[in-house]
Every structure is written in structure tokens, then in C-alpha cells.
CSV table of C-alpha atoms in Angstrom, one decimal:
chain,number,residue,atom,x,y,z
A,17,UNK,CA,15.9,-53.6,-21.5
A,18,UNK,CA,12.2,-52.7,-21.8
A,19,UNK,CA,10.0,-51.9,-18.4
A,20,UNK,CA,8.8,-54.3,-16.0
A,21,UNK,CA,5.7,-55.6,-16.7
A,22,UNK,CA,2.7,-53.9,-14.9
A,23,UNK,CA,1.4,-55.8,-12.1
A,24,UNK,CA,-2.0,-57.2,-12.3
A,25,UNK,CA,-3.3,-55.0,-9.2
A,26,UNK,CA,-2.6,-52.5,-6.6
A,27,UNK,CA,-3.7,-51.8,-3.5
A,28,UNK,CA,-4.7,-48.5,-1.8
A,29,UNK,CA,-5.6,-47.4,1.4
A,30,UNK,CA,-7.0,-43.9,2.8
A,31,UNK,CA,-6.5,-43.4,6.0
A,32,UNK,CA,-6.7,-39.7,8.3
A,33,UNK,CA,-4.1,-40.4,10.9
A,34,UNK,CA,-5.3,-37.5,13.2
A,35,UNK,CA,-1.5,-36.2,13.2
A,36,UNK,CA,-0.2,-39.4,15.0
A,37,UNK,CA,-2.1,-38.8,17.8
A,38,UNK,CA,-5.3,-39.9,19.9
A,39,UNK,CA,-7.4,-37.5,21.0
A,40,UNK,CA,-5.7,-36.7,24.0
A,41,UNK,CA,-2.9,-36.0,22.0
A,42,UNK,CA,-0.9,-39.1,22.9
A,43,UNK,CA,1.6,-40.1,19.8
A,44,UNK,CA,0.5,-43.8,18.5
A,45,UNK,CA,2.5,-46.2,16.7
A,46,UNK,CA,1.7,-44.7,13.5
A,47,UNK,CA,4.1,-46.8,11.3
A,48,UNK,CA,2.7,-49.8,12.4
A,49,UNK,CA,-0.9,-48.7,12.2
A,50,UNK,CA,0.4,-47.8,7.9
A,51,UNK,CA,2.8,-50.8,7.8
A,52,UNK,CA,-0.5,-53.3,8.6
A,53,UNK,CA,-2.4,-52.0,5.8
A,54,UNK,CA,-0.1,-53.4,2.8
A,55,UNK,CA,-0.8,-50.9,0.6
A,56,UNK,CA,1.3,-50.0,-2.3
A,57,UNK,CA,-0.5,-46.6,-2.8
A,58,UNK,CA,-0.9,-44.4,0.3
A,59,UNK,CA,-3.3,-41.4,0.8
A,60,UNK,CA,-3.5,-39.5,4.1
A,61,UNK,CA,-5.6,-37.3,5.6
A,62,UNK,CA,-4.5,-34.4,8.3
A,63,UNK,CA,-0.9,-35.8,7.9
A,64,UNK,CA,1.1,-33.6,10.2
A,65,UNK,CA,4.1,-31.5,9.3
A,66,UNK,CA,6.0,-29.7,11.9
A,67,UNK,CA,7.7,-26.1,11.0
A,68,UNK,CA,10.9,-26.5,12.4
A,69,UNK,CA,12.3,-28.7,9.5
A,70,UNK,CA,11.8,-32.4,11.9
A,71,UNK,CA,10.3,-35.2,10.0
A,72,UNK,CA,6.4,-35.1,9.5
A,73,UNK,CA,3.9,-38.1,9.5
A,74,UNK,CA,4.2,-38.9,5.8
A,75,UNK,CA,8.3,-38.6,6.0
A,76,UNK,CA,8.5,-40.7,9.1
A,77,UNK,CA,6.1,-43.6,7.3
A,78,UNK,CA,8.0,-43.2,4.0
A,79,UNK,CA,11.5,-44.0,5.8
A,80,UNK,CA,10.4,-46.9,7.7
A,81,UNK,CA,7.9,-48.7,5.2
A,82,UNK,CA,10.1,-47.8,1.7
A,83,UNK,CA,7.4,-45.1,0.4
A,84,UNK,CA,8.1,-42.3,-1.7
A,85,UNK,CA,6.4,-38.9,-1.0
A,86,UNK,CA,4.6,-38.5,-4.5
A,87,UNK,CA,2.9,-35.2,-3.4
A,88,UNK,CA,1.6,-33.3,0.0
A,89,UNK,CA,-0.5,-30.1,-0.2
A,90,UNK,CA,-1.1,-28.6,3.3
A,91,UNK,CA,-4.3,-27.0,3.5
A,92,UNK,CA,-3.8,-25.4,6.9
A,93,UNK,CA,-1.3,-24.0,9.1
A,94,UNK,CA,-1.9,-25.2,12.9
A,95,UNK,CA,-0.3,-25.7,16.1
A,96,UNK,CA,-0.8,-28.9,17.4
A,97,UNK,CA,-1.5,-29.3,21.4
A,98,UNK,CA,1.1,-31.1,23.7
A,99,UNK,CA,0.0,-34.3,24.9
A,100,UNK,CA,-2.9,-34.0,28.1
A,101,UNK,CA,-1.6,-36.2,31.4
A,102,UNK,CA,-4.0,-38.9,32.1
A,103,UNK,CA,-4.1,-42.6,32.4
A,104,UNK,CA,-7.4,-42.5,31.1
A,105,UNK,CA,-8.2,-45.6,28.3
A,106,UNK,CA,-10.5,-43.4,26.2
A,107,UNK,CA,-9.9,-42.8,23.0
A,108,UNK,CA,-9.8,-39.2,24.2
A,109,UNK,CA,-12.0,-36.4,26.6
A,110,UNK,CA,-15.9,-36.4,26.1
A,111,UNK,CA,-17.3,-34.3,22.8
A,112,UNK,CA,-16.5,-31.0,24.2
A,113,UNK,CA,-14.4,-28.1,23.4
A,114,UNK,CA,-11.7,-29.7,25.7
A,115,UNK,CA,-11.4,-32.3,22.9
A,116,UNK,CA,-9.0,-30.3,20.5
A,117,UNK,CA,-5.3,-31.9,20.2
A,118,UNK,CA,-5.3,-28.7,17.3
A,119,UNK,CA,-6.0,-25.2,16.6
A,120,UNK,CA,-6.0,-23.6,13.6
A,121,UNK,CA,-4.4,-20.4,13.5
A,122,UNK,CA,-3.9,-19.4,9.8
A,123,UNK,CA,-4.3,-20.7,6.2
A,124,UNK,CA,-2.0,-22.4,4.3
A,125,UNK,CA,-2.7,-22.0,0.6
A,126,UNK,CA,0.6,-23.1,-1.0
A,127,UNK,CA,0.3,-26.2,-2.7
A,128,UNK,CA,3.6,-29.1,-2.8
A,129,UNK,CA,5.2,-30.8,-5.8
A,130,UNK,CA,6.6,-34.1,-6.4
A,131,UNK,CA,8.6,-35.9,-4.0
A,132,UNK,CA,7.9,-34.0,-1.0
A,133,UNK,CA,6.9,-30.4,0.4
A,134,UNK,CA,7.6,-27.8,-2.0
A,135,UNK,CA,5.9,-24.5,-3.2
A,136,UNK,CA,4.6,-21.2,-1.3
A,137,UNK,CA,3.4,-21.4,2.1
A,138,UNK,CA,1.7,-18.5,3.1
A,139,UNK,CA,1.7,-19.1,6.6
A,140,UNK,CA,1.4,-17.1,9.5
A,141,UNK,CA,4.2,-18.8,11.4
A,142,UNK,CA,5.9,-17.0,14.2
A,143,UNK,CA,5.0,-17.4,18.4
A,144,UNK,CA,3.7,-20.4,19.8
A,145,UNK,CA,6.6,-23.3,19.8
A,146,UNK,CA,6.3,-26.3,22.2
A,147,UNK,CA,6.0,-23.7,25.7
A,148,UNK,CA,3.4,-21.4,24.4
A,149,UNK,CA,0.5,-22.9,22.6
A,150,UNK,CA,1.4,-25.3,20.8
A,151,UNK,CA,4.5,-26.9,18.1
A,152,UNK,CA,3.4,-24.7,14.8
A,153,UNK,CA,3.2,-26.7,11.4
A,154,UNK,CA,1.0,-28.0,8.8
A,155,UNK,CA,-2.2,-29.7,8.7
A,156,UNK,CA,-1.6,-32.0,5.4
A,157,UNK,CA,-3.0,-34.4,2.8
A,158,UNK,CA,-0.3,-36.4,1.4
A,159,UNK,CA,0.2,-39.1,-1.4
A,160,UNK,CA,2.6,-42.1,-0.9
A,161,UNK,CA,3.9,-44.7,-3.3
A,162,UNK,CA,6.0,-47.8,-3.5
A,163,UNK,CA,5.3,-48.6,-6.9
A,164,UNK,CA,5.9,-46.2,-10.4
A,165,UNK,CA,3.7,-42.8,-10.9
A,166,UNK,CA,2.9,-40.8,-13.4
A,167,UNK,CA,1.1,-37.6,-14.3
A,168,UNK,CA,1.3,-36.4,-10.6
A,169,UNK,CA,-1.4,-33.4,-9.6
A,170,UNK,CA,-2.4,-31.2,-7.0
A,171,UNK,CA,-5.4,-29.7,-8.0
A,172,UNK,CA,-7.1,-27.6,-5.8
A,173,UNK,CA,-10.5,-27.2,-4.8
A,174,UNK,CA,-11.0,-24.0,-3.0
A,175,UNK,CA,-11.8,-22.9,0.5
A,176,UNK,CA,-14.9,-22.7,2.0
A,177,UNK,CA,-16.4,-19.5,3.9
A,178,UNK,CA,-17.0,-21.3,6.8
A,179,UNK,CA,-13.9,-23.3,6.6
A,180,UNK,CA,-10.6,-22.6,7.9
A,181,UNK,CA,-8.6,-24.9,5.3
A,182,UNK,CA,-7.9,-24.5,1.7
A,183,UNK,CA,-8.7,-28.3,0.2
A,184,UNK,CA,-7.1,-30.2,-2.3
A,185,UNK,CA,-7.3,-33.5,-4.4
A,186,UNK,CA,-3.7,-35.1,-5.0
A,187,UNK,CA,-3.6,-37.7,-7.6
A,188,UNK,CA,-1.1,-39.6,-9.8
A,189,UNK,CA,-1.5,-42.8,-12.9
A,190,UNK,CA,-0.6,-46.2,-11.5
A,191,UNK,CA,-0.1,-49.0,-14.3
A,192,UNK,CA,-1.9,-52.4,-13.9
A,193,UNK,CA,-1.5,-55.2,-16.6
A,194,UNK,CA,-4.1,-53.7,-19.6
A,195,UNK,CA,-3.8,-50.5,-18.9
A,196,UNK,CA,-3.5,-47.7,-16.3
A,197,UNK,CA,-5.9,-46.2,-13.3
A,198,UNK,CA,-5.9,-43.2,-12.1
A,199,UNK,CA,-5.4,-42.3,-8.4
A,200,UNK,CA,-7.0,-39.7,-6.3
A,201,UNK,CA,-7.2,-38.7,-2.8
A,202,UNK,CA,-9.0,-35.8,-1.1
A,203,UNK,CA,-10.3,-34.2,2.2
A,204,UNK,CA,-13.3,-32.4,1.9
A,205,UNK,CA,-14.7,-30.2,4.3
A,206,UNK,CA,-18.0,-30.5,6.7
A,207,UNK,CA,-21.4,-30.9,5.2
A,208,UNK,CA,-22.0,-27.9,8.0
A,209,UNK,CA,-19.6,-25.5,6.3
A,210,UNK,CA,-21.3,-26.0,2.8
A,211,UNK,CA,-18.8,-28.7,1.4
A,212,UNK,CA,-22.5,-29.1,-0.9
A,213,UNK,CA,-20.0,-26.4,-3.6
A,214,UNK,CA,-17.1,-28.1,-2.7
A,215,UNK,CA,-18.6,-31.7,-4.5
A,216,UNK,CA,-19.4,-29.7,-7.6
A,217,UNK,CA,-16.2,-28.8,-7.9
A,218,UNK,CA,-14.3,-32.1,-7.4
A,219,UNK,CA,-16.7,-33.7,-9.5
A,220,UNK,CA,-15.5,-31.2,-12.4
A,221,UNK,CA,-12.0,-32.1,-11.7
A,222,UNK,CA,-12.2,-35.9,-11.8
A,223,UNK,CA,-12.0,-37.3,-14.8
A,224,UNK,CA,-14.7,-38.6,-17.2
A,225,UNK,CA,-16.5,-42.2,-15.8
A,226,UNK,CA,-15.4,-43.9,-19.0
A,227,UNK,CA,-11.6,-43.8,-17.9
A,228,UNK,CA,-10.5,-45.9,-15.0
A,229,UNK,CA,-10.4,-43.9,-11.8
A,230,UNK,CA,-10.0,-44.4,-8.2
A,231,UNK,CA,-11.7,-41.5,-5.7
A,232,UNK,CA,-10.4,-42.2,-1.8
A,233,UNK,CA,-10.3,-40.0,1.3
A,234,UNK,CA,-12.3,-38.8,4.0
A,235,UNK,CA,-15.3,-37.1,2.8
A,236,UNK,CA,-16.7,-35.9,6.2
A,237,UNK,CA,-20.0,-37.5,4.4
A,238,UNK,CA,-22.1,-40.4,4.6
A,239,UNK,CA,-21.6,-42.9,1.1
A,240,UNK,CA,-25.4,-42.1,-0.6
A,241,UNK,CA,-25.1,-38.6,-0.6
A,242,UNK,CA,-21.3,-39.1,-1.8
A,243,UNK,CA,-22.7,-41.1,-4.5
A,244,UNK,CA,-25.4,-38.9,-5.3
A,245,UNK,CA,-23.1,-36.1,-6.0
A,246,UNK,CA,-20.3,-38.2,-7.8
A,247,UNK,CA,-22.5,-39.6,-9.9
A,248,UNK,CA,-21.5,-43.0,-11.9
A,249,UNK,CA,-18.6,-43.7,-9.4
A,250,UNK,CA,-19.0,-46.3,-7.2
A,251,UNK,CA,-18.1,-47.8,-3.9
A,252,UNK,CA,-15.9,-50.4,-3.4
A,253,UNK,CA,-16.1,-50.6,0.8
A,254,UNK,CA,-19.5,-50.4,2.6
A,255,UNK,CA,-18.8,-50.2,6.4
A,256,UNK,CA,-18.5,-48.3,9.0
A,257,UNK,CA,-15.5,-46.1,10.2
A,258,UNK,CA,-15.9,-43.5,12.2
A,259,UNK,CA,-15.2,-42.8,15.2
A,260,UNK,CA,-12.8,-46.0,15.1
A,261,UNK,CA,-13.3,-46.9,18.8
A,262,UNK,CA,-16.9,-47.6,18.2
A,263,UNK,CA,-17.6,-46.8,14.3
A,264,UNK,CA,-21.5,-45.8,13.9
A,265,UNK,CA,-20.7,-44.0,10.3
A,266,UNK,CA,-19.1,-44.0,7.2
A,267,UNK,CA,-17.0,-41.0,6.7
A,268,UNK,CA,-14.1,-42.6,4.7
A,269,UNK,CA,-14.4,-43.8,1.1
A,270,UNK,CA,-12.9,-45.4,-2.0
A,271,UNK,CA,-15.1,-45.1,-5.2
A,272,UNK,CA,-14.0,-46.1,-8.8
A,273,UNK,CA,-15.4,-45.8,-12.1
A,274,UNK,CA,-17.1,-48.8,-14.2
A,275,UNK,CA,-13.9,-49.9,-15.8
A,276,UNK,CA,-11.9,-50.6,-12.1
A,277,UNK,CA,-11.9,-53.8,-10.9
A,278,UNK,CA,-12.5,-54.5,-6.9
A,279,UNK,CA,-10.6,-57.8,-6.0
A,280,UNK,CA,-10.7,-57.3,-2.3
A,281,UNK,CA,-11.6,-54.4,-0.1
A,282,UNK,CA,-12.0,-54.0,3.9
A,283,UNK,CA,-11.7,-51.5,6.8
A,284,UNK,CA,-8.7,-51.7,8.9
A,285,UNK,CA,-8.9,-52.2,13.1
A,286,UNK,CA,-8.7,-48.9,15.5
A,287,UNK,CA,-5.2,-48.1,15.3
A,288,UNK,CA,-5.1,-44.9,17.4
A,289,UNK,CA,-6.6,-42.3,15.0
A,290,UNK,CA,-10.3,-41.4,15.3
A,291,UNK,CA,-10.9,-43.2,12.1
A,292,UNK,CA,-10.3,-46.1,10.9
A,293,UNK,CA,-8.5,-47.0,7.1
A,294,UNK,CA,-10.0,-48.3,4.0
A,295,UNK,CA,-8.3,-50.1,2.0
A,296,UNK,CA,-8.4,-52.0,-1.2
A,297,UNK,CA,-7.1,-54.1,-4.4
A,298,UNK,CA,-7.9,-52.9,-7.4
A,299,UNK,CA,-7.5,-53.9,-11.1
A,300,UNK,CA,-8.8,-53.6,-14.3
A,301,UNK,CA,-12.0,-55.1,-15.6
């Protein structure tokens, strides 16, 4: 017997889940923020992986809503804050240094294969734990699938002086009926730690315009200069996501090359992160 027959879309969604938690550091249904989106490709930014071998954010979601973990690259190692009492309704404190659910206390430059978190870490583990400051682990970008991949990749893209993560683009090949597109996600850096380099780079990783591409993640960027430096890509949402309790910018994007298809796009509701999630049906023109 011969292979199912492609489908004649998919749908993706990008979506950084701020670790699970608001910005007090309160968990939030998580699953069900990922199980409302539909999406048969997944990409996720700051996905969180704890050190002590527990299930992370991308493992939890890919138990409970039948994904596979096609790749993860952490880009930082971290030690996320316990939970802050308060019965406050806020999202989380006002902008202030009392803000951080995180801090970053080393660099993770090992990079994770197929199927879930593999490769050399690198980290500077050791200390901390839930009673000192903070449960250590991995700030992450993960890739999830439910349907076929091919050609999976984690390329990366460097680390920035003023940046305290290494950053990555993780990508695979999805089949639609006529053909194949290929699928990447990234996190870049701030615009205030130079992430200007970091563009050239990823636009010398991504393939040529000609082929059919999708770009999605959060680009710490507003869309015209995104489009200014990816240049012949284009972008399939224009809204507003960030921050999700009251959005006033677009940080997170989804841009595809001239041969991709957009059948349906839109921005998903506050769900407990401090952005909100794109997501999107794509096919092939």
C-alpha cells in the first residue's frame, strides 16, 4: 500500500507560552490554551524544561493533545521563580524589575534532535532547586507535530553580545496535496541587543523565495521592519499581540513565501502567557 494522500492544508500556530506561567508566575491551563488553537504543526517559544528529568511544557502538550516532539533546542539555562502570593487579577506586577518569573543564569548552547531533547547541554546546573532560587532547567524553542515530517533541522543562529541566549531556528517539510512547504520557527533576540545581525543571518539560512516556505515565531519586532529584512516573505496575520491582556503591538509572526497559500489566519484570545498565538491554514497556490 502506497502513502496517504497529502492533505490539502495545514495549519500552524506560534505561540511563546512564557513557561506556563503569568507573570506572577502562576501555572495556566496551558494545554487548553494549545488544545484551542487546532493546529497540526506547533512551534513554541520559551517552552520550559525542568532539570530534574519531570515533564516540560512541550512534553506535557504532546501527551495530552497527541503531538510528537519533532525537535527542541534550548537556548538558555534558567531557573524559573516560584509562584508570588497574591489574589491580584493582573496579568502580573507593574513593569519593574519585580516582574521576573526567570533568571538566567548560564547558557545553554547544545542544540536537540528528533523526537525530543537530545545533544550537549553545557549548562551550568548545580544550586538553586525549588528552596533556593529557583527550579533550574531550560529556556526552550520547541517544534510539535501531529501530522508526517521530513528533513528535520536545527540550525543555529548565533548569540548575541548583549544577549544571554544562544538562538535557533527549528524547521521540518510538511506535505500538502501538490507538493511540500517547508516549516520554520524561531525566537529572535531584542532589537536592543542588536538582533539587526541576527536577521542577516536567518535570512541566509531560509531558504530561497521561489520554494514554498513558512517563517513563524516571536520576533521581538514590529512586522515592517521584519519584512524589510526578510525580504520577499510575506505576512499572513496583521494584528496585534503583545502584551495579550491589552495587545498594542505585533511581536509574533507567520510569513511565507509567494508560492504558500493563506486560507485562513487569526490571533488567538489571552490565554495566560504575555502573548498571544498566531495561527494559520496554509496551502499551496
Amino acid at each position: 500500500m502506497g502513502e496517504p494522500p497529502h492533505p490539502a492544508s495545514v495549519t500552524l500556530a506560534t505561540f511563546n507560552i512564557h513557561m506556563g506561567v503569568d507573570g506572577w508566575g502562576r501555572p495556566f491551563d496551558l494545554v487548553g490554551a494549545c488544545r484551542s488553537l487546532g493546529a497540526d504543526v506547533l512551534i513554541l517559544q520559551e517552552s520550559w524544561v525542568p532539570d530534574d528529568g519531570r515533564a516540560g511544557s512541550s512534553r506535557r502538550i504532546a501527551a495530552e493533545l497527541g503531538y510528537t516532539v519533532v525537535a527542541e533546542a534550548g537556548m538558555a539555562h534558567i531557573r524559573l521563580l516560584r509562584p508570588r502570593v497574591t489574589t491580584s487579577t493582573r496579568w502580573g506586577p507593574p513593569v519593574s524589575p519585580l516582574r521576573r518569573t526567570f533568571d538566567v543564569d548560564g547558557v545553554d548552547g547544545g542544540e536537540d534532535g528528533k523526537n525530543g531533547v537530545g545533544g550537549e547541554d553545557g549548562v551550568r546546573a548545580g544550586g538553586g532547586g525549588a528552596g533556593g532560587r529557583g527550579v533550574p532547567g531550560r529556556w526552550a524553542l520547541a517544534l510539535l507535530s501531529r501530522v508526517p515530517v521530513t528533513d528535520v533541522r536545527v540550525l543555529p543562529l548565533g548569540k548575541l553580545r548583549r544577549d544571554r541566549a544562544h538562538r535557533f531556528i527549528v524547521g521540518c517539510t510538511v506535505g500538502v496535496a501538490g507538493g511540500t512547504i517547508e516549516v520554520f520557527g524561531t525566537h529572535m533576540s531584542h532589537i536592543t541587543h542588536g538582533s539587526h545581525a541576527q536577521f542577516r543571518r536567518l535570512g541566509g539560512l531560509l531558504p530561497p523565495t521561489g520554494r514554498a516556505a513558512v517563517l513563524a515565531g516571536d520576533m521581538n519586532l514590529w512586522g515592517p521592519p521584519v519584512r524589510a529584512y526578510l525580504p520577499g516573505w510575506r505576512r499572513a496575520v496583521t494584528a496585534r499581540t503583545w502584551p495579550a491582556p491589552r495587545p498594542h503591538s505585533q511581536l509574533d509572526h507567520v510569513l511565507v513565501t509567494p508560492p504558500v497559500a493563506v486560507l485562513a489566519g487569526r490571533i488567538g484570545p489571552a490565554a495566560g502567557s504575555d502573548h498571544r498565538p498566531v495561527v494559520v491554514t496554509l496551502g499551496l497556490r
